[in-house]
XYZ file of C-alpha atoms in Angstrom:
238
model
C 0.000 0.000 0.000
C 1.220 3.451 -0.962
C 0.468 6.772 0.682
C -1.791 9.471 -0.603
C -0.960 12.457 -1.966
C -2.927 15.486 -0.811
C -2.638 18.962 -2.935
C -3.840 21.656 0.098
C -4.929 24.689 -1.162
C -4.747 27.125 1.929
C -6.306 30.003 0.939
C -5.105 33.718 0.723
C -2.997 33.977 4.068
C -5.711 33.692 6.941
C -5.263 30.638 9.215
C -9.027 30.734 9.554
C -10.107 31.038 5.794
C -8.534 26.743 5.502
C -11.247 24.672 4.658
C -12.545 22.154 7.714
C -11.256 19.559 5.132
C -7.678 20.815 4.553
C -7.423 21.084 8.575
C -9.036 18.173 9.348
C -5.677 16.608 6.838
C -3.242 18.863 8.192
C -4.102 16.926 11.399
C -3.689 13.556 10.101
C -0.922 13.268 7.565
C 2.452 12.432 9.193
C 4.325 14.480 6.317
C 3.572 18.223 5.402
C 5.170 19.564 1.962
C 5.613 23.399 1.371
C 7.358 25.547 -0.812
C 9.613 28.389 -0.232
C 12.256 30.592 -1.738
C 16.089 29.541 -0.379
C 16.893 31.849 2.076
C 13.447 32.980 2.928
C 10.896 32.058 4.935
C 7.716 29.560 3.746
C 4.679 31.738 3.063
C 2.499 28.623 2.670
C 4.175 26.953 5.959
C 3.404 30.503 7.943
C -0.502 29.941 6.975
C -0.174 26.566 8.937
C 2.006 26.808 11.587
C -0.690 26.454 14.422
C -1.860 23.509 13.107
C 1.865 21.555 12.793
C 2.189 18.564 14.941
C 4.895 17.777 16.849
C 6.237 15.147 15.416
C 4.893 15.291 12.011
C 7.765 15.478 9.381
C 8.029 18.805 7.868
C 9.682 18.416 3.494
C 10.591 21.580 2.794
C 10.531 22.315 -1.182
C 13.434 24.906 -1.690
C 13.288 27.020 -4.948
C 16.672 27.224 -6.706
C 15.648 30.614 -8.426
C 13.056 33.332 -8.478
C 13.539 36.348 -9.943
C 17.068 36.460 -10.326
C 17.381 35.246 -13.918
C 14.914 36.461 -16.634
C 12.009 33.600 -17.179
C 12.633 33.988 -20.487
C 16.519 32.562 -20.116
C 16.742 28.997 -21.285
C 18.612 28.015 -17.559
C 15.537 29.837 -15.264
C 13.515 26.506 -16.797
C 15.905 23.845 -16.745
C 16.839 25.059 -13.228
C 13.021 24.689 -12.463
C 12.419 21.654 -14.348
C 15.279 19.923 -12.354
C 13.957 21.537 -9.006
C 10.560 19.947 -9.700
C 11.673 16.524 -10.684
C 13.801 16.382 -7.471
C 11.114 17.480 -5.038
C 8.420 14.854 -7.106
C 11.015 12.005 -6.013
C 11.559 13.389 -2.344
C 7.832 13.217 -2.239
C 7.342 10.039 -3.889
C 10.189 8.266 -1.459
C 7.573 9.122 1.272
C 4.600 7.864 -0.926
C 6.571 4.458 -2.020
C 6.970 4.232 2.167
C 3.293 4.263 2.670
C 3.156 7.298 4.265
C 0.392 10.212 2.893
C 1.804 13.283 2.247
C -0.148 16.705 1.894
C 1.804 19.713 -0.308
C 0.632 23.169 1.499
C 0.091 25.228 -1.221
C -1.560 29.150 -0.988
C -4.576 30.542 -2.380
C -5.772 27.291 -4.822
C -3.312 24.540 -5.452
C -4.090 24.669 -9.081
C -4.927 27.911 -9.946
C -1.426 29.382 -10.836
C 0.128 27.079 -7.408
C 3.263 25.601 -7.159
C 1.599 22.338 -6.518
C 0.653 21.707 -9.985
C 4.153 20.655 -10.848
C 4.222 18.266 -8.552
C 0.721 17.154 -9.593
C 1.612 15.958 -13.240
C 4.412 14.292 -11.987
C 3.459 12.208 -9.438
C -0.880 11.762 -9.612
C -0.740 9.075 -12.041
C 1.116 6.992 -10.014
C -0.428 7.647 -6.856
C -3.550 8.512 -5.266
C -4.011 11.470 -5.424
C -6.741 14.257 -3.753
C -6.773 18.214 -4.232
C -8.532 20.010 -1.712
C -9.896 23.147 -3.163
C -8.551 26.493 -1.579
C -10.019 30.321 -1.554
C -8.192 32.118 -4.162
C -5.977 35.376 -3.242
C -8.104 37.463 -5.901
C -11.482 36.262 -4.039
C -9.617 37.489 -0.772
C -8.557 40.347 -1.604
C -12.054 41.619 -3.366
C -13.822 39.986 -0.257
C -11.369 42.584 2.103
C -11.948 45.547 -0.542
C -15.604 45.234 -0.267
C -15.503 45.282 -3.813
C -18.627 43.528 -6.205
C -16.097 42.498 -9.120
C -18.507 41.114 -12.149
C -22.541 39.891 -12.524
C -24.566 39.070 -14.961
C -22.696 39.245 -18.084
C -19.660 40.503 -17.298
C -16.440 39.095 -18.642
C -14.061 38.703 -15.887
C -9.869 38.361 -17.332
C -7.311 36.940 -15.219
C -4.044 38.750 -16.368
C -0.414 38.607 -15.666
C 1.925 41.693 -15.080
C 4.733 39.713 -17.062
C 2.511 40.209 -19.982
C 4.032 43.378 -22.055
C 2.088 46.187 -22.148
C 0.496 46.341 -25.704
C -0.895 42.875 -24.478
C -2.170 43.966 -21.485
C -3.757 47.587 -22.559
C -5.460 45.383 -25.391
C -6.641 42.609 -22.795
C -8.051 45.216 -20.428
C -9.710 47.199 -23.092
C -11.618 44.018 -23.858
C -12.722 43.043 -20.861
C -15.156 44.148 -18.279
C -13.912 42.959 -14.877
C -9.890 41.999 -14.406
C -7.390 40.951 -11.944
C -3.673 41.532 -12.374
C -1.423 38.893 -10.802
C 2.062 39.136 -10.839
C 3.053 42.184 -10.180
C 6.473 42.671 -8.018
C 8.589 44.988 -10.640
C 6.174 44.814 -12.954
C 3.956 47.371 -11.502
C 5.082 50.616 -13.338
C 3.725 49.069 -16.734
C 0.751 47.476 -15.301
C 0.226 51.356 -14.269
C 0.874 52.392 -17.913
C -1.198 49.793 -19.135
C -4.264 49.991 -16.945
C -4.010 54.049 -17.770
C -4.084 53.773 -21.809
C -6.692 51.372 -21.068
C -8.983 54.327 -19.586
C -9.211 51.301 -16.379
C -6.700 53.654 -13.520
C -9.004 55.032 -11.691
C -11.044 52.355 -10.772
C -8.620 50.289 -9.869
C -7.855 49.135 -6.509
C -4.306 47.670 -4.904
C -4.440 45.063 -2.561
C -1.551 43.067 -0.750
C -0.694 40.375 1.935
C -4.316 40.041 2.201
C -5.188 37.742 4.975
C -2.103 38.537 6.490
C -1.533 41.324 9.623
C -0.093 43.440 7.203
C -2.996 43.075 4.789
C -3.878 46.615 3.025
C -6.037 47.790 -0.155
C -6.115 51.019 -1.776
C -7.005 52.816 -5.069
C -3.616 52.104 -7.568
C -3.440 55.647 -8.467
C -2.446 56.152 -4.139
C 0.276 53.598 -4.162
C 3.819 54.591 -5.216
C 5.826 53.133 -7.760
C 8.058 50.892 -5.767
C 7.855 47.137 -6.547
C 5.171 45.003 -5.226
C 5.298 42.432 -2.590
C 4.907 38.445 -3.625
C 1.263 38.428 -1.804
C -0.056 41.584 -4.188
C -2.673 42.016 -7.338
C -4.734 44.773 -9.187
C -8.603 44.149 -9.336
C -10.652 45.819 -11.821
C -14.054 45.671 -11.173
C -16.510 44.853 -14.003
C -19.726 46.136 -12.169
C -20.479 49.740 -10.855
């Protein structure tokens, strides 16, 4: 008999928005996955560090590289593709041993999570479950306030690594949006969302779920890079 492997999605940053079935997991499995940059604390582990047995064997999952190589450069993916085959096999070690492992994974485990590479690697040779999580961009418009779409509306999940031709034209043809991404990307995001005729409604939220959780109108916030935990919402409805 082999373990199980569990894909947690944890939800924004609030301990309190898990789901009773990812915590009701985090309490049983005797290994606990999470990503984090080298050097740098776990986001995903901070999210569940109340709810870590002792004893239970914490795997952390150590990225190589970030955002100090372009993504475009041939060795930021083989650098990543070798990452994710080597965490799939510490993982799978565990899984071969019979023990079930869950992978802590923020916001949704497969909507734009880390998990997913470990996913396609490993779930067709093991059990496998994924455990639905609440999405940053549903956190952070929950926090705002903020109705993003009804009815008809066309909401378009966007990246700020997109360039910004691609992103005035995406914006322009949409009703609602959310901008993902953003760290040094902001500044065109800014000229984007501007040409677009979409700046002033737009609102700035980051580290939502966190203590240091704020939102604010974009055109308020300076120009200075954004923070991992950040994204632009546009809303769609007014």
């Amino acid at each position: 008999m082999t373990g199980r492997l569990y894909g947690l999605g944890l939800g924004p940053g609030d301990p309190e928005l898990l789901t009773l079935k990812a915590a009701r997991l985090l309490d049983a499995v005797p290994v606990v996955a999470y990503f984090a940059k080298q050097g740098s604390p776990s986001n995903a582990r901070a999210i569940i560090a109340e709810r870590l047995r002792p004893g239970v064997v914490e795997l952390p999952l150590l990225y190589p590289v970030t955002t100090e190589i372009p993504r475009s450069d041939p060795g930021y993916r083989a650098a990543l593709d070798a990452f994710h085959d080597a965490a799939a096999a510490d993982i799978a070690a565990h899984l071969e041993a019979g023990r079930d492992v869950a992978v802590a994974s923020e916001g949704d485990a497969l909507f734009y999570g880390s998990y997913m590479h470990l996913h396609v690697r490993l779930a067709h040779r093991f059990p496998t479950e994924v455990v639905p999580g609440i999405t940053a961009m549903s956190g952070a418009w929950a926090l705002a306030g903020l109705p993003i779409a009804q009815g008809d509306d066309v909401l378009t999940v966007l990246q700020g690594t997109l360039d910004e031709d691609s992103l005035t034209q995406r914006l322009r043809g949409t009703e609602a949006a959310i901008i993902m991404k953003l760290g040094r990307n902001l500044p065109r995001v800014r000229a984007a969302l501007g040409r677009a005729g979409r700046l002033d409604a737009a609102l700035y939220a980051e580290r939502v779920g966190t203590p240091a959780q704020r939102v604010l109108r974009l055109v308020e916030r300076d120009e200075g890079p954004a923070p991992y935990f950040s994204l632009i919402l546009v809303p769609g409805w007014a």
